[in-house]
Amino acid sequence: MILTRPEELIAVVVTCSILNRAALSLLLFSIASQELGKVFCCLPYPMAKQQEGTLASKKLLGASRIAAYKFYKKEQSRSTSPTIKSQNQAQCQACSGKDGCRIVRSRTKLMNTLIENRKPREAISIFNGLIEEGHKPTLITYTAQVAALTRLKNFKSILSLISKLEENDLKPDSILFNAMINAFSENGNMDEAMKIFQKMNESGCPPTTSTFNTMIKGYGNAGKPEQALKLLNVMLQDGTMKPNHRTYNILVRAWCNERNLDEAWNTIYKMVAYGMQPDVVTYNTMAKAYAQSGETYRAEEMIFDMQRNGVRPNERTCGIIIDGYCREGNMTEAFRFVYRMKEFRVKPNLVIFNSLIKGFLDVADPEGVDEVLTLMEEHGVKPDVITFSTIMNAWSSAGRMDKCQEIFDDMLKADIEPDIHAFSILSKGYVRAREPEKAESIMTSMGISGVHPNVVICTTIISGWCTVGNMDRAMKVYEKMCDIGISPNSKTYQTLIWGYGEARQPRKAEKLLQIMKKKGVYPDRSILQLVADAWRAIGLPNEAKRVMNNEKEKPNSQISDEDRPEGLTEGSDQEKTHIASYSNLRVPEAVIANQNGSSAAKVRTQMVLKPSGIISAWSPSNSWVGVKQQVICRNQLQIPFQITSAQLAKGCKVLLII
C-alpha cells in the first residue's frame, strides 16, 4: 500500500511529531507496507528536538490525533474486510516460522513505547489488532500486554491471559510470571499474587531474586511488612537466590510506610551485616519517612552519615528535604537548603521549584513565590503542567474559575500538555461553582487531548448535577462513563443516591442498590442509610425501616484515597465542600466574599505569556474589585498581598495579583 493523498501522509507525519523517531519507524511498519516505509524514510527528520509529550498547539493536537486515528482505523478496517479476515483467521504463516514475524516484533516494540509514554489503552488496541489480523503474539508481546493492563488496573484480564498462552502453545517464562505477580503486588492483592507464584513453581519455572523482590514489595503495599520479612529470610536460607540492594530497600520502605522507623533501621543493620552498604535509595527512603513524620531536620542530619559512608546526596535527596520543610510551613529552612545544594554540586530541578511555589502559596507569601520564579529563570528551568496546575488551583480555591480557565488556556499556548490532574482541577472547580455543564464539557476536552477520564472525574461531574438537582443529567453522565468502560465505584453510587434523596425520589434511590450489586459493588451501611433517609424525608419512616432491616450488609469494595470523588465525604448525606483528590496543592482556604460584599481574601494568579505574541486577554488594570484584601496566616496576622512578577521562562511571565 502506498499513500497517494496528502492528508494520509500528514497523518503519519503528525504521529511522528508526537512519538520519537524510533517509535515512528515502528508505527510505519505496523500500519503500512514496506513501500510506505521507504518513501517516508527519505523525508528529512525535523532538526528541532521536541520535548516529549508537548503540543504544537491545541488545535494541531486535536486535528493531528484525529487524522492519525482515522488513517489507522481505515487501514485496520481494510485489513479486516471479509475476504482478508477469513485469511487472517488461518493465522499468519510468518508467525509460525523459524524466524518469527516482523510485524509482531515491531508492534511489540511499539506497545512498549506507548506504555512508556503512559498510553496503555493504545498499546492494548495494538495487541487486539494483532489477534484480529491472525498474528500470534510472542511471550514478549504478552508481557507488554500485562504491563499495559497493570497501568489500567485491569487485573481480571491479566488472569485470562494464562489460558490464552496455553491455547497458543506458549509456556510463560520467569519474566512474564514476574510481570503478572507484579500486577497484583502493585494492587496489594497478595492472594492472587501467591496463586500465580504457585503456578510458576508448578510449571517448572524457578523463581528469581526479582520474583521475591516483587512479592516483598507486594506485602509492603498490602501493609504486611512482617510477611515481607519472612520472604527475605526464605531467600537467605535458600542460598540460591541472593538478596540485592533492591531487596533490602523495598523492605526498608515497607517498614517506613507503616511508620515503624525502628524496624526500618534494623533492616538496614541486617543489610550491613549481609555485606552491603546502604545506597542513596536507602537514605532517600529514610529521609522521606522523617519528612512525612514532620521531622525533616533529621532527614537533613542524615546527610552527614551519607557523606561519611561515601554516598553523595542527589536531586531526590534534596527534593525530599525541601518538600518536607515546605509541608511543615518552614519556608526559611526550605529556601536555605536550596542554597546549600551547591555544597553537594546538585542543581535544583523543576520538582524542587514546584514544591517551593506550593509551599509559599500555603503560607500566603507571594513575594516568596516571586523569588522562586526568579530563581527558576536564573537556572533555565521552564514550568511544567504541575507549575501551571498549582496556579490553577489557587484560582479555583478563590472561586475564580474564569481565571482558572485562562491559566489552563495559557498552558496549552505554552505547548504544555495537560494531564488528568489539570482536568480534575477544572472539573472540581466548575462543580464547586455550581456550573456542572462546564464541568461535563471537560470530558470532551480530555478526549481531544488524549487523556482518558477516570471514575473520580466522572463522579465529580455527577455530584455537580446532583447538587443543582438535575438527576436526569447526572444519570446520563453515569451511563456515559459505563459506555466508555469506566467502572463506577461505591462513591459514584453514593453520590447518585444522595442526589435522588435530595430530589425526594427515594424509589429511584433504592433502585440503584440493585444496579450497583449487579455491577459488583455492594452497599455499606452509610449508603443504606442514605436510602432510608430519602424515605423519611417524604414522611415514610416504615419504608426507611424496611430498607435497613431487609438489606443485608455486604463487604464494600475498597476505595483508595485517589479514587475518592470530589463531591461527598464518607457517609455524607448532605452537600459537602469539594476536596481536591488528585493534587497535593493545599492553598489556604480564602475568606470568600458573600453576596452582600463582605471582605474576603482572594488569591488570584495570572500567567501572561510574553514575548511570543501570545498575550492573555486579561490585564492588571481591571483586576481590582474594590474589596479589602487579607489572608489568615498560621500566626493569624493579616498580610496584604502586593503585585509581584517574576520570569517563569523565556517565553512566559507570572503575575501574582491580589
XYZ file of C-alpha atoms in Angstrom:
658
model
C 0.000 0.000 0.000
C 1.324 3.448 -0.964
C -0.091 6.700 0.333
C -1.479 8.798 -2.502
C -3.334 11.569 -0.684
C -1.510 14.351 1.209
C -3.743 14.125 4.244
C -2.763 10.482 4.734
C 0.924 11.363 4.747
C 0.244 14.309 7.060
C -1.475 11.929 9.478
C 1.657 9.807 9.662
C 3.960 12.830 9.850
C 1.948 14.312 12.708
C 2.012 10.990 14.509
C 5.794 11.137 14.194
C 5.837 14.530 15.883
C 4.120 13.060 18.914
C 6.355 9.994 19.227
C 10.111 9.795 18.899
C 11.863 8.710 15.723
C 12.258 5.106 16.808
C 8.574 4.883 17.600
C 7.771 6.385 14.196
C 9.548 3.665 12.255
C 7.707 1.066 14.287
C 4.410 2.839 13.716
C 5.014 2.996 9.982
C 5.762 -0.693 9.886
C 2.676 -1.517 11.894
C 0.171 0.478 9.833
C 1.694 0.483 6.390
C 3.719 -1.576 3.961
C 7.427 -1.631 3.302
C 6.920 0.692 0.327
C 5.467 3.358 2.591
C 8.431 2.993 4.900
C 10.843 3.513 2.024
C 9.001 6.616 0.856
C 8.782 8.161 4.299
C 12.292 7.334 5.392
C 13.512 9.629 2.599
C 11.824 12.568 4.288
C 14.064 14.782 6.450
C 13.537 14.330 10.159
C 12.878 17.617 11.989
C 16.111 19.010 13.377
C 14.410 20.762 16.256
C 14.281 18.432 19.215
C 10.806 18.384 20.663
C 10.100 17.949 24.314
C 8.394 14.632 24.849
C 4.660 14.892 25.204
C 4.354 18.603 24.279
C 1.812 20.154 21.919
C 2.425 22.461 18.991
C -0.979 23.911 19.694
C -4.330 22.743 20.960
C -5.911 22.757 17.503
C -2.976 20.990 15.900
C -3.038 18.324 18.595
C -6.717 17.609 18.113
C -6.505 17.618 14.321
C -3.335 15.531 14.220
C -4.545 12.821 16.541
C -7.923 12.623 14.815
C -6.243 12.441 11.402
C -3.800 9.784 12.542
C -6.549 7.825 14.264
C -8.829 7.906 11.205
C -5.964 6.838 8.987
C -5.070 3.913 11.233
C -8.705 2.834 11.636
C -9.195 2.995 7.875
C -6.219 0.758 7.264
C -7.362 -1.529 10.055
C -10.820 -1.833 8.513
C -9.235 -2.705 5.163
C -7.194 -5.473 6.743
C -10.300 -6.891 8.405
C -12.521 -6.888 5.307
C -14.497 -10.156 4.831
C -12.009 -11.582 2.312
C -8.867 -10.712 4.260
C -10.458 -11.546 7.593
C -11.049 -15.126 6.522
C -7.398 -15.342 5.536
C -6.275 -13.868 8.845
C -8.258 -16.454 10.755
C -5.897 -19.079 9.247
C -3.150 -17.228 11.131
C -0.048 -15.557 9.798
C 2.423 -18.034 8.294
C 5.388 -15.942 9.364
C 4.321 -16.221 12.996
C 4.780 -19.981 12.815
C 8.106 -19.712 11.019
C 11.541 -20.172 12.486
C 12.467 -16.501 12.386
C 9.122 -15.272 13.692
C 7.005 -12.425 12.394
C 8.498 -8.967 11.871
C 5.091 -7.335 12.294
C 4.669 -8.885 15.730
C 8.159 -7.798 16.771
C 7.708 -4.215 15.573
C 4.282 -3.815 17.131
C 5.520 -5.289 20.394
C 8.215 -2.615 20.481
C 5.582 -0.007 19.688
C 3.443 -1.312 22.566
C 6.358 -0.836 24.953
C 6.945 2.667 23.599
C 3.303 3.593 24.162
C 3.351 2.163 27.678
C 6.455 4.189 28.494
C 4.602 7.273 27.232
C 1.637 6.452 29.502
C -0.673 5.346 26.725
C -1.624 1.805 27.793
C -5.006 1.861 26.043
C -3.345 2.393 22.689
C -0.952 -0.460 23.471
C -3.870 -2.784 24.229
C -5.522 -1.724 20.963
C -2.391 -2.789 19.079
C -2.385 -6.151 20.872
C -6.031 -6.731 19.966
C -5.248 -5.754 16.386
C -2.584 -8.442 16.190
C -5.082 -11.081 17.316
C -7.750 -9.883 14.879
C -5.284 -9.963 11.992
C -4.354 -13.558 12.720
C -0.934 -12.964 14.233
C 0.481 -14.977 17.099
C 1.809 -12.769 19.919
C 5.095 -13.799 21.495
C 5.903 -14.037 25.188
C 7.399 -10.563 24.958
C 4.138 -9.285 23.470
C 2.115 -10.867 26.270
C 4.486 -9.323 28.820
C 3.858 -5.901 27.278
C 0.118 -6.575 27.425
C 0.389 -7.381 31.133
C 2.235 -4.111 31.695
C -0.497 -2.184 29.864
C -3.291 -3.889 31.814
C -1.417 -3.196 35.039
C -1.294 0.510 34.219
C -5.076 0.449 33.750
C -5.589 -1.686 36.872
C -7.495 -4.197 34.760
C -6.399 -7.194 36.788
C -9.222 -9.542 35.747
C -7.983 -9.542 32.164
C -4.481 -10.461 33.322
C -5.682 -13.767 34.769
C -7.322 -14.720 31.470
C -4.028 -14.318 29.623
C -2.674 -17.565 31.085
C -5.350 -19.608 29.294
C -4.664 -17.714 26.053
C -0.998 -18.621 26.352
C -1.902 -22.289 26.668
C -4.150 -22.041 23.602
C -1.197 -20.725 21.601
C 1.143 -23.451 22.938
C 3.242 -20.887 24.777
C 4.838 -21.553 28.139
C 5.233 -18.497 30.379
C 8.789 -17.667 31.366
C 10.012 -16.072 34.581
C 9.759 -12.563 33.094
C 6.083 -12.977 32.229
C 5.297 -14.592 35.590
C 7.097 -11.771 37.370
C 5.076 -9.219 35.402
C 1.842 -10.913 36.464
C 2.933 -11.155 40.074
C 3.942 -7.506 39.940
C 0.491 -6.536 38.681
C -1.265 -7.909 41.752
C 1.544 -6.865 44.080
C 1.121 -3.263 42.935
C -2.531 -3.527 43.937
C -1.744 -5.210 47.252
C -3.722 -8.311 46.232
C -1.292 -10.869 47.556
C -3.764 -13.761 47.412
C -3.789 -13.617 43.615
C -0.055 -12.907 43.534
C 0.587 -16.063 45.570
C -1.616 -18.114 43.215
C 0.500 -17.020 40.259
C 3.631 -17.676 42.310
C 2.438 -21.234 42.949
C 1.566 -21.709 39.276
C 5.067 -20.503 38.469
C 6.550 -23.246 40.650
C 4.184 -25.878 39.240
C 5.192 -25.007 35.670
C 8.817 -25.725 36.483
C 9.860 -22.091 36.195
C 12.109 -21.360 39.195
C 11.544 -18.027 40.956
C 14.312 -15.453 40.770
C 15.521 -12.695 43.039
C 13.289 -10.364 41.027
C 10.314 -12.596 41.837
C 10.948 -12.361 45.565
C 11.574 -8.627 45.334
C 8.181 -8.233 43.697
C 6.494 -10.334 46.373
C 8.223 -8.376 49.145
C 7.029 -5.143 47.539
C 3.509 -6.558 47.335
C 3.353 -7.387 51.031
C 4.686 -3.916 51.732
C 1.906 -2.392 49.625
C -0.600 -4.542 51.476
C 0.673 -3.205 54.812
C 2.215 -6.518 55.845
C 5.961 -5.915 56.304
C 6.166 -8.920 58.667
C 5.292 -11.223 55.756
C 7.810 -9.397 53.581
C 10.495 -10.021 56.213
C 9.670 -13.751 56.153
C 10.313 -13.805 52.409
C 13.705 -12.209 52.967
C 14.534 -14.915 55.497
C 13.494 -17.564 52.954
C 15.924 -16.064 50.448
C 18.735 -16.063 52.995
C 18.072 -19.667 53.989
C 17.686 -20.930 50.426
C 21.040 -19.627 49.273
C 20.309 -19.883 45.540
C 18.548 -16.518 45.407
C 20.704 -13.802 46.879
C 19.050 -10.596 48.057
C 20.350 -7.404 46.478
C 20.158 -3.711 47.318
C 16.669 -3.550 45.864
C 15.518 -6.357 48.174
C 16.573 -4.527 51.315
C 15.430 -1.120 50.074
C 11.948 -2.446 49.347
C 11.735 -3.883 52.850
C 13.004 -0.622 54.379
C 10.263 1.235 52.514
C 7.654 -1.283 53.704
C 8.527 -0.548 57.345
C 8.637 3.195 56.670
C 5.166 3.055 55.147
C 3.958 1.620 58.442
C 5.792 4.434 60.275
C 7.951 1.873 62.052
C 11.332 3.521 61.625
C 12.982 1.336 64.263
C 12.353 -1.783 62.176
C 13.439 0.133 59.092
C 16.794 0.824 60.721
C 17.011 -2.814 61.862
C 16.635 -3.838 58.211
C 19.484 -1.512 57.299
C 21.629 -3.096 60.025
C 20.847 -6.539 58.559
C 21.809 -5.183 55.171
C 25.202 -4.113 56.501
C 25.660 -7.444 58.284
C 24.995 -9.211 54.977
C 27.865 -7.262 53.457
C 26.008 -4.445 51.709
C 26.279 -0.761 52.441
C 23.146 1.410 52.228
C 23.000 3.360 48.983
C 21.356 6.668 48.090
C 17.977 4.946 47.654
C 18.178 3.616 51.214
C 18.935 7.045 52.639
C 16.270 8.718 50.499
C 13.684 6.257 51.777
C 14.538 7.080 55.378
C 14.674 10.802 54.629
C 11.189 10.666 53.146
C 9.899 8.844 56.223
C 11.311 11.523 58.527
C 9.905 14.296 56.343
C 6.452 12.716 56.311
C 6.503 12.451 60.093
C 7.307 16.163 60.456
C 10.985 15.615 61.328
C 12.642 16.995 58.242
C 15.585 18.238 60.280
C 16.509 14.604 60.982
C 16.400 13.878 57.267
C 18.898 16.689 56.724
C 21.093 15.386 59.540
C 21.423 12.061 57.686
C 23.426 13.833 55.007
C 26.443 13.699 57.324
C 26.082 9.899 57.541
C 25.757 9.715 53.759
C 28.938 11.694 53.210
C 30.812 9.667 55.827
C 29.831 6.452 54.003
C 30.760 7.850 50.606
C 27.171 8.272 49.418
C 26.508 11.515 47.589
C 23.103 13.222 48.008
C 21.263 13.565 44.702
C 18.359 15.641 43.397
C 15.902 13.240 45.005
C 17.554 13.653 48.422
C 17.415 17.433 48.219
C 13.875 17.399 46.874
C 12.645 15.296 49.794
C 14.198 17.631 52.359
C 12.952 20.818 50.694
C 9.463 19.409 50.250
C 9.479 18.318 53.889
C 10.271 21.829 55.092
C 7.593 23.210 52.755
C 4.976 20.838 54.169
C 5.929 21.965 57.670
C 5.488 25.591 56.607
C 9.143 26.272 57.340
C 9.953 28.151 54.156
C 13.024 29.809 55.649
C 14.710 26.423 56.100
C 13.465 25.247 52.714
C 14.990 28.209 50.914
C 18.194 27.952 52.968
C 18.629 24.355 51.861
C 18.243 25.354 48.209
C 21.469 27.345 48.514
C 23.106 24.535 50.472
C 22.635 22.282 47.448
C 25.729 23.934 45.926
C 27.713 22.100 48.585
C 26.649 18.787 47.034
C 27.078 20.044 43.461
C 23.385 19.451 42.854
C 21.271 21.958 40.957
C 17.605 22.495 41.893
C 15.245 20.919 39.396
C 11.636 21.571 38.426
C 10.276 19.275 41.149
C 12.049 21.326 43.805
C 10.842 24.629 42.362
C 7.249 23.349 42.229
C 7.483 22.324 45.881
C 8.717 25.792 46.786
C 5.940 27.524 44.831
C 3.343 25.391 46.536
C 4.966 25.946 49.924
C 4.953 29.737 49.607
C 1.329 29.648 48.447
C 0.474 27.577 51.506
C 1.860 30.244 53.826
C 0.369 33.055 51.718
C 3.704 34.563 50.749
C 3.519 35.861 47.151
C 6.915 37.537 47.442
C 8.396 34.124 48.150
C 6.726 32.773 45.033
C 8.166 35.689 43.090
C 11.649 34.849 44.353
C 11.254 31.200 43.365
C 10.161 32.141 39.867
C 13.158 34.425 39.509
C 15.424 31.586 40.634
C 13.796 29.279 38.082
C 14.668 31.709 35.300
C 18.246 32.037 36.515
C 18.657 28.247 36.387
C 16.949 27.981 32.996
C 14.180 25.774 34.366
C 10.898 26.050 32.475
C 7.468 25.444 34.028
C 5.564 22.214 33.511
C 1.982 21.078 33.953
C 2.415 20.936 37.739
C 3.549 24.555 37.842
C 0.525 25.660 35.882
C -1.801 23.389 37.864
C -0.573 24.938 41.109
C -1.563 28.379 39.846
C -4.860 26.989 38.529
C -5.631 25.501 41.896
C -5.023 28.854 43.597
C -7.571 30.488 41.314
C -10.034 27.628 41.763
C -9.735 27.791 45.544
C -10.535 31.506 45.353
C -13.682 30.741 43.369
C -12.399 32.445 40.220
C -12.977 29.821 37.557
C -12.704 32.385 34.769
C -9.077 32.990 35.743
C -8.508 29.280 36.336
C -9.670 28.576 32.787
C -7.388 31.331 31.451
C -4.394 29.704 33.124
C -5.375 26.385 31.557
C -5.617 28.007 28.127
C -2.243 29.679 28.663
C -0.782 26.280 29.475
C -1.917 24.985 26.091
C -0.438 28.046 24.387
C 2.850 27.319 26.150
C 2.907 23.898 24.418
C 2.439 22.074 27.721
C 0.153 19.073 27.545
C -2.446 18.971 30.344
C -2.685 15.836 32.445
C -5.564 14.353 34.365
C -4.693 16.455 37.430
C -5.196 19.682 35.500
C -8.533 18.476 34.152
C -9.507 17.409 37.662
C -8.892 20.928 38.973
C -11.141 22.344 36.256
C -13.971 19.859 36.797
C -13.787 20.214 40.575
C -13.804 23.996 40.319
C -16.784 24.158 37.992
C -18.739 21.778 40.192
C -17.913 23.858 43.229
C -19.051 26.958 41.275
C -22.352 25.175 40.525
C -21.628 25.048 36.808
C -21.910 21.313 36.090
C -22.449 21.842 32.364
C -18.963 23.335 32.048
C -17.616 20.550 34.236
C -19.132 17.960 31.900
C -17.609 19.684 28.871
C -14.212 18.877 30.390
C -14.708 15.266 29.298
C -14.793 16.414 25.665
C -11.621 18.447 26.142
C -9.934 15.409 27.673
C -10.766 13.362 24.591
C -9.189 15.989 22.325
C -6.044 15.983 24.453
C -5.878 12.208 24.539
C -6.473 11.988 28.301
C -8.941 9.313 29.340
C -11.415 10.271 32.097
C -11.405 8.206 35.271
C -14.007 7.332 37.869
C -13.129 10.288 40.084
C -13.703 12.959 37.444
C -16.924 11.298 36.294
C -18.208 11.048 39.862
C -17.258 14.673 40.453
C -19.330 15.749 37.443
C -22.216 13.586 38.638
C -22.068 15.280 42.022
C -22.296 18.632 40.243
C -25.567 17.719 38.572
C -26.878 16.215 41.810
C -26.075 19.435 43.647
C -28.219 21.507 41.262
C -30.993 18.894 41.367
C -30.750 17.701 37.747
C -30.787 13.943 38.190
C -31.513 13.247 34.514
C -28.176 14.789 33.531
C -26.458 13.020 36.428
C -27.696 9.649 35.166
C -26.625 10.489 31.611
C -23.071 11.049 32.839
C -23.311 7.742 34.710
C -24.434 5.953 31.546
C -21.718 7.646 29.520
C -18.975 6.546 31.911
C -20.225 2.965 31.735
C -20.313 3.109 27.922
C -16.663 4.181 27.693
C -15.512 1.435 30.043
C -15.187 3.317 33.341
C -16.451 1.189 36.208
C -18.496 3.123 38.800
C -17.349 2.671 42.387
C -19.075 2.923 45.739
C -18.718 6.709 45.807
C -20.378 7.033 42.404
C -23.490 5.271 43.651
C -23.365 7.063 46.980
C -23.405 10.372 45.119
C -26.337 9.355 42.910
C -28.330 8.011 45.849
C -27.690 11.218 47.767
C -28.889 13.178 44.727
C -32.126 11.241 44.473
C -32.626 11.715 48.194
C -32.263 15.485 47.833
C -34.666 15.350 44.882
C -37.177 13.434 47.051
C -37.157 10.391 44.803
C -36.439 7.547 47.243
C -37.740 4.837 44.924
C -35.099 5.639 42.320
C -32.507 5.863 45.068
C -33.398 2.368 46.241
C -33.371 1.040 42.685
C -29.704 1.989 42.493
C -28.970 -0.541 45.244
C -29.857 -3.341 42.843
C -27.964 -1.749 39.965
C -24.772 -1.404 41.967
C -24.978 -5.023 43.124
C -25.180 -6.161 39.504
C -22.014 -4.154 38.868
C -20.286 -5.996 41.709
C -20.341 -3.048 44.126
C -22.093 -3.748 47.410
C -23.627 -1.009 49.568
C -22.307 -0.421 53.045
C -24.382 0.875 55.947
C -23.773 4.528 55.088
C -25.291 4.045 51.622
C -28.277 2.158 53.038
C -28.721 4.988 55.497
C -28.923 7.470 52.616
C -31.765 5.465 51.062
C -33.545 5.237 54.408
C -33.171 8.988 54.935
C -34.688 9.569 51.499
C -37.823 7.650 52.553
C -38.021 9.523 55.830
C -37.744 12.855 54.021
C -41.102 12.247 52.348
C -42.753 11.045 55.549
C -42.476 7.255 55.177
C -40.490 6.006 58.192
C -41.734 2.432 57.762
C -40.120 2.254 54.338
C -36.902 3.509 55.899
C -37.023 0.705 58.463
C -37.690 -1.830 55.724
C -34.572 -0.751 53.847
C -32.367 -1.031 56.914
C -33.873 -4.359 58.035
C -34.206 -6.174 54.713
C -30.945 -5.235 53.032
C -28.143 -7.494 54.192
C -24.891 -5.665 54.598
C -22.080 -6.970 52.419
C -18.380 -6.079 52.258
C -17.882 -2.963 50.227
C -15.232 -2.706 47.574
C -12.151 -0.945 48.836
C -11.814 2.629 47.624
C -8.417 4.254 47.879
C -7.940 7.924 48.607
C -7.094 8.586 44.991
C -10.439 7.054 43.909
C -12.439 9.275 46.246
C -14.703 11.726 44.376
C -14.774 15.448 44.847
C -18.405 15.725 45.907
C -19.204 13.794 49.069
C -17.198 12.672 52.057
C -17.555 9.264 53.665
C -21.085 8.604 54.895
C -22.320 12.061 53.919
C -25.990 12.750 53.340
C -25.662 16.474 52.778
C -23.857 18.697 50.347
C -20.204 18.853 51.352
C -17.265 21.017 50.400
C -15.445 19.501 47.455
C -11.931 18.380 48.308
C -9.021 18.180 45.882
C -8.461 14.441 45.499
C -5.846 14.424 42.805
C -3.482 17.156 43.865
C -1.258 17.813 46.821
C -1.871 21.534 46.312
C -3.002 22.881 49.645
C -3.639 26.567 49.058
C -5.058 28.122 52.266
C -8.819 28.476 52.431
C -9.640 32.031 51.447
C -12.321 34.089 53.148
C -14.814 34.336 50.321
C -16.927 37.451 49.911
C -20.630 36.866 50.369
C -23.351 38.336 48.205
C -23.526 41.460 50.361
C -19.920 42.283 49.547
C -18.196 41.491 52.844
C -14.412 41.483 52.882
C -12.615 38.464 51.503
C -9.172 37.216 50.676
C -8.978 36.078 47.093
C -5.730 34.614 45.906
C -5.517 35.482 42.266
C -2.723 34.473 39.985
C -2.470 35.176 36.284
C 0.035 33.748 33.876
C 0.726 36.018 30.894
C 2.782 34.704 28.028
C 5.418 37.068 26.609
C 7.002 37.923 24.194
C 5.977 35.098 21.870
C 2.976 37.036 20.633
C 0.566 35.112 22.860
C -0.901 37.656 25.228
C -3.566 36.885 27.782
C -6.873 38.696 27.318
C -6.764 39.742 30.977
C -4.916 42.848 32.051
C -3.960 44.005 35.555
C -5.821 47.281 35.178
C -9.213 45.663 35.501
C -8.359 43.166 38.223
C -9.287 45.170 41.283
C -12.663 44.559 42.830
C -12.666 47.315 45.456
C -12.529 44.852 48.330
C -10.014 44.950 51.164
C -7.681 42.019 50.688
C -6.424 39.874 53.531
C -5.402 36.323 54.320
C -5.190 34.437 57.578
C -1.741 33.018 58.287
C -0.714 30.497 60.894
C 0.008 33.279 63.347
C -3.316 34.953 62.455
C -1.594 38.034 61.022
C -3.195 39.855 58.135
C -0.684 40.179 55.336
C -1.687 42.362 52.372
C -0.707 40.973 49.024
C 1.335 43.033 46.602
C 1.593 42.985 42.843
C 4.685 40.928 42.076
C 6.168 39.476 38.949
C 8.917 37.096 38.009
C 10.109 35.493 34.838
C 8.803 31.951 34.656
C 10.614 31.089 31.466
C 11.928 32.874 28.436
C 8.519 32.797 26.862
C 6.223 33.499 29.800
C 5.841 35.548 32.934
C 3.784 35.064 36.076
C 1.998 37.963 37.686
C 0.729 37.429 41.211
C -2.019 39.930 41.792
C -4.236 40.141 44.854
